Amino acid sequence: MERPRPRLSRRLGLSGKLLLLTIPLVMIAEILIYVPAIANFRMNRLNDRLAAANTAALVLDAAPSGLVPESLARQILHSIGARAVAIKMGQQRRLLASTDLPQGIAHDVDMRSLTVWSAIIDSFEIMLESGNQAIRVIGPTPGGGQFIEVVIDEAPLRLAMYRFSSNLLVVSLIIAILTAALVYLALHFLFVRPMRRLTASLVDFHENPESSARIIVPSHRGDEIGVAERELSDMQRDLVSMLHQKSRLAALGLAVSKINHDLRNLLASSQLLSDQLSSVPDPRVQRFAPKLMRSLERAIAFCQSTLSYGRAQEASPDRRMMLIEPVVTEVRESAGLAADASITWISAIERGLTIDADPDQLFRVLLNLVRNAAQALEGRTRSDAATMQIRITGRREGAVAIVEVSDTGPGVPTRARDHLFEAFQTSGRPGGSGLGLAIAAELVRAHGGDIHLVEGTIGATFRIVIPDRPVELLSIRNERARA
C-alpha cells in the first residue's frame, strides 16, 4: 500500500508552538524580576518609615524638657504612619512618642543587618499573613543615638505590597505580550517562513522528483538557512540529473532485453556459417575463419551474460599468465587498422612481455581504447595523415604490468575529465554511447588494477596498470614437490 504523502498541518504549526513557548518564557523572566522587586519595595517602604521617624525624633527631642502635648504627638505619629517612636542614646533607651501600643510585637526587622534572602522571605511571609499585627523596625539614626525604633502596623504595608504587585503584574503582562509578539514576528519572518518554504519544497519534490520545476530557487541569504537552501537546490538538481540518467539506462536496458533473444539466435546462425567456412580450402579463408569464429564466440558469450534492463553482470576474470603481443595483434585486426594506411600503428611491447589477466577481458579493454583513439583521429584532415598515430607500449615493473595506449588526436576535453570513466558522460561524437571507457575501467578494476589518463602528453594517453596475483609460497612448494 502506498504511503500517504505528508502534508503541512495548519492547526498548530511551528509558529503556534513558538508563540506558546515565548509567552511562558517571558512570564518566567518577569517572575524572576518580581521576586527581588517586591523585596526591594518592602525595604524602601520601611526605610521611608525610618526616615520619617528620624525627622519626628528631631521634632520631639527639640521640645522644652521633652514635654510634647499628646495631641501633637498623635498627629506626628499619624503623619508618619507609626504607633511609637523610640531612640537609644548611649545606655539610655527613650520613648519619644506612642499611641495605642499593641500588646505584642509580631516581627522585628533590623535594617542594619538585613540580607537579601531574608528580605525576600520576610516579604512573602507578610503577604501570606492576615490581620493587622505590629512590626518593629530598627535602623540607624543620624544624630548621636545608637539606633532608632519605630512600631508600625502590618496591614497598610501589606496593602501597599498588594497594590505594587497588581501594578507590576499588569505591566508584566503588557510587556510579555508585546515581547512575545515582537519575538514571534521576528522569528517567524527570519526562521519559520524560510523553514516552511524548505519543507514545502521537500514535499513537492517528493511528489515528483524527476521534475526540474520542483527544484527550490535559493535566496541570497548568507546565514545557515541560505546555505541550506543552496545545498538543497544543488542536491535536487543532482538527483534530477541522476534520475534522468537512470531513466535512460532503464530505457536502454529494456531495448537490450528485447533484442537479446533475437541477437543470440542471429549470432548462433553466424557461428554455424563460420563453421562451414572453416572447411573451405582457400588459404585466406583458412587464415581468417578462426578469428571470425573467436569473435562470434565472444559476442555470444557476452550476450548470454547480459541481464535485463541493460546491465551486464561481468564474470570474474579467468586470469592466467599470457603473452600480450598476440592480444595486441588481434585488437589491431578487429579495429580494422591493419588495412588502414591513414593511421600509423606503432607497437612498442617488450619482447616476451607477459601479463596476469583474462585474455578476453584484456582484449575488450584494449579494443575499446584503440577504437576511441581511432575515432579521435577521424576528424583530422588527410594532410595530417603523417601525424596520425596510435601507439601501444608495454613494460613490466617488478610484479606489475603496465600498458599504455596513446594517440595524436585532439586529446580529452577539460570538461570531460571529471567524469571520464562514468557511463554516458564522455561521448562527444554523434551516435556514441559513452560506455567504452566505463567498460574498460570496470574490467581493469576487476583485475585489481588501475586505469587513468596521463597528463601532459600529445593527444590522449591511457595507462593500464595490472598487478600480478599474490602467490602462496606453500602451494608453490607443494607443486615443486609433486614435480
Coordinates of N, CA and C in Angstrom, one line a residue, residues 222-301:
G222 N 22.9 34.9 3.5 CA 24.2 34.4 3.8 C 24.4 33.6 5.1
D223 N 23.2 33.4 5.8 CA 23.3 32.6 7.0 C 23.1 31.1 6.7
E224 N 22.8 30.4 7.8 CA 22.7 28.9 7.7 C 21.5 28.5 6.9
I225 N 20.4 29.3 6.9 CA 19.3 28.9 6.1 C 19.6 29.1 4.6
G226 N 20.3 30.2 4.3 CA 20.7 30.4 2.9 C 21.6 29.3 2.4
V227 N 22.5 28.8 3.3 CA 23.4 27.7 2.9 C 22.5 26.4 2.7
A228 N 21.5 26.2 3.6 CA 20.6 25.1 3.5 C 19.8 25.1 2.2
E229 N 19.4 26.3 1.8 CA 18.6 26.4 0.5 C 19.5 26.1 -0.7
R230 N 20.7 26.6 -0.7 CA 21.6 26.4 -1.8 C 22.0 24.9 -1.9
E231 N 22.3 24.3 -0.7 CA 22.6 22.9 -0.7 C 21.5 22.0 -1.2
L232 N 20.2 22.4 -0.7 CA 19.1 21.6 -1.1 C 18.8 21.8 -2.6
S233 N 19.0 23.0 -3.2 CA 18.9 23.2 -4.6 C 19.9 22.3 -5.4
D234 N 21.2 22.3 -4.9 CA 22.2 21.5 -5.6 C 21.9 20.0 -5.5
M235 N 21.4 19.6 -4.4 CA 21.1 18.2 -4.2 C 19.9 17.8 -5.1
Q236 N 18.9 18.7 -5.2 CA 17.7 18.3 -6.0 C 18.1 18.3 -7.5
R237 N 19.0 19.2 -7.9 CA 19.5 19.2 -9.3 C 20.3 17.9 -9.6
D238 N 21.2 17.5 -8.7 CA 21.9 16.3 -8.9 C 21.0 15.1 -8.9
L239 N 20.0 15.1 -8.1 CA 19.0 14.0 -8.0 C 18.2 13.9 -9.3
V240 N 17.8 15.1 -9.8 CA 17.0 15.1 -11.1 C 17.9 14.6 -12.2
S241 N 19.2 15.0 -12.3 CA 20.1 14.5 -13.3 C 20.3 13.0 -13.2
M242 N 20.5 12.6 -12.0 CA 20.7 11.1 -11.8 C 19.4 10.3 -12.2
L243 N 18.2 10.8 -11.8 CA 17.0 10.1 -12.2 C 16.8 10.1 -13.7
H244 N 17.2 11.2 -14.4 CA 17.1 11.2 -15.9 C 18.1 10.2 -16.4
Q245 N 19.3 10.1 -15.8 CA 20.2 9.1 -16.3 C 19.7 7.7 -16.1
K246 N 19.1 7.5 -14.9 CA 18.6 6.1 -14.6 C 17.4 5.8 -15.6
S247 N 16.6 6.8 -15.9 CA 15.6 6.5 -16.9 C 16.1 6.2 -18.2
R248 N 17.2 6.8 -18.6 CA 17.9 6.5 -19.9 C 18.4 5.1 -19.8
L249 N 19.0 4.7 -18.7 CA 19.5 3.4 -18.5 C 18.4 2.3 -18.6
A250 N 17.3 2.7 -17.9 CA 16.2 1.7 -18.0 C 15.6 1.5 -19.4
A251 N 15.5 2.7 -20.1 CA 15.1 2.5 -21.5 C 16.1 1.7 -22.3
L252 N 17.3 2.0 -22.1 CA 18.4 1.2 -22.8 C 18.3 -0.3 -22.5
G253 N 18.1 -0.5 -21.2 CA 18.0 -1.9 -20.7 C 16.8 -2.6 -21.3
L254 N 15.7 -1.9 -21.4 CA 14.5 -2.5 -22.0 C 14.7 -2.8 -23.4
A255 N 15.4 -1.9 -24.2 CA 15.7 -2.2 -25.6 C 16.6 -3.4 -25.7
V256 N 17.6 -3.4 -24.9 CA 18.6 -4.6 -25.0 C 17.9 -5.9 -24.7
S257 N 17.0 -5.9 -23.6 CA 16.3 -7.1 -23.3 C 15.4 -7.6 -24.5
K258 N 14.9 -6.7 -25.2 CA 14.0 -7.0 -26.4 C 14.8 -7.7 -27.5
I259 N 16.0 -7.2 -27.8 CA 16.8 -7.7 -28.9 C 17.8 -8.8 -28.5
N260 N 17.8 -9.0 -27.2 CA 18.9 -10.0 -26.7 C 18.6 -11.4 -27.3
H261 N 17.3 -11.8 -27.3 CA 17.0 -13.2 -27.8 C 17.3 -13.3 -29.2
D262 N 16.8 -12.4 -30.0 CA 17.0 -12.4 -31.5 C 18.5 -12.3 -31.8
L263 N 19.2 -11.5 -31.1 CA 20.6 -11.3 -31.4 C 21.4 -12.6 -31.2
R264 N 21.1 -13.3 -30.1 CA 21.7 -14.5 -29.8 C 21.5 -15.6 -30.9
N265 N 20.2 -15.6 -31.4 CA 19.9 -16.5 -32.5 C 20.7 -16.2 -33.8
L266 N 20.7 -14.9 -34.1 CA 21.5 -14.5 -35.3 C 23.0 -14.8 -35.2
L267 N 23.5 -14.6 -34.0 CA 24.9 -14.9 -33.8 C 25.2 -16.4 -33.8
A268 N 24.2 -17.2 -33.3 CA 24.3 -18.6 -33.4 C 24.3 -19.1 -34.9
S269 N 23.5 -18.5 -35.7 CA 23.4 -18.8 -37.1 C 24.7 -18.4 -37.8
S270 N 25.3 -17.2 -37.4 CA 26.6 -16.8 -38.0 C 27.7 -17.8 -37.6
Q271 N 27.6 -18.3 -36.4 CA 28.6 -19.3 -35.9 C 28.5 -20.5 -36.8
L272 N 27.3 -21.0 -37.1 CA 27.2 -22.2 -37.9 C 27.8 -21.9 -39.3
L273 N 27.6 -20.7 -39.9 CA 28.2 -20.4 -41.2 C 29.7 -20.3 -41.1
S274 N 30.2 -19.8 -40.0 CA 31.7 -19.7 -39.9 C 32.3 -21.1 -39.8
D275 N 31.5 -22.1 -39.1 CA 32.0 -23.4 -39.0 C 32.1 -24.1 -40.4
Q276 N 31.1 -23.7 -41.3 CA 31.2 -24.2 -42.7 C 32.3 -23.6 -43.5
L277 N 32.6 -22.3 -43.2 CA 33.7 -21.7 -43.9 C 35.0 -22.3 -43.5
S278 N 35.2 -22.8 -42.3 CA 36.4 -23.4 -42.0 C 36.8 -24.6 -42.8
S279 N 35.8 -25.2 -43.5 CA 36.1 -26.4 -44.4 C 36.5 -26.0 -45.8
V280 N 36.4 -24.7 -46.1 CA 36.8 -24.2 -47.4 C 38.3 -24.2 -47.6
P281 N 38.8 -24.8 -48.6 CA 40.3 -24.9 -48.8 C 41.1 -23.7 -49.1
D282 N 40.4 -22.6 -49.3 CA 41.1 -21.3 -49.6 C 42.0 -20.9 -48.5
P283 N 43.3 -20.6 -48.7 CA 44.2 -20.2 -47.7 C 43.8 -18.9 -46.9
R284 N 43.2 -18.0 -47.6 CA 42.8 -16.7 -46.9 C 41.6 -17.0 -46.0
V285 N 40.7 -17.9 -46.5 CA 39.6 -18.3 -45.6 C 40.1 -19.0 -44.4
Q286 N 41.0 -19.9 -44.6 CA 41.6 -20.7 -43.5 C 42.3 -19.8 -42.5
R287 N 42.8 -18.7 -43.0 CA 43.5 -17.8 -42.0 C 42.5 -16.9 -41.2
F288 N 41.4 -16.5 -41.9 CA 40.5 -15.6 -41.2 C 39.4 -16.3 -40.5
A289 N 39.1 -17.5 -40.9 CA 37.9 -18.2 -40.3 C 38.1 -18.4 -38.8
P290 N 39.3 -18.8 -38.2 CA 39.4 -19.0 -36.8 C 39.2 -17.7 -36.0
K291 N 39.6 -16.6 -36.6 CA 39.4 -15.3 -35.9 C 38.0 -14.9 -36.0
L292 N 37.3 -15.2 -37.1 CA 35.8 -14.9 -37.1 C 35.1 -15.7 -36.1
M293 N 35.5 -17.0 -36.0 CA 34.8 -17.9 -35.0 C 35.1 -17.4 -33.6
R294 N 36.3 -16.9 -33.3 CA 36.6 -16.4 -32.0 C 35.8 -15.2 -31.7
S295 N 35.6 -14.3 -32.6 CA 34.9 -13.1 -32.4 C 33.4 -13.4 -32.2
L296 N 32.9 -14.4 -32.9 CA 31.5 -14.8 -32.7 C 31.3 -15.4 -31.3
E297 N 32.2 -16.2 -30.9 CA 32.1 -16.8 -29.6 C 32.1 -15.8 -28.5
R298 N 33.0 -14.8 -28.7 CA 33.0 -13.7 -27.7 C 31.6 -13.0 -27.7
A299 N 31.1 -12.7 -28.8 CA 29.8 -12.0 -28.9 C 28.7 -12.8 -28.3
I300 N 28.7 -14.1 -28.5 CA 27.6 -14.9 -28.0 C 27.7 -15.0 -26.5
A301 N 29.0 -15.2 -26.0 CA 29.1 -15.2 -24.5 C 28.8 -13.9 -23.9

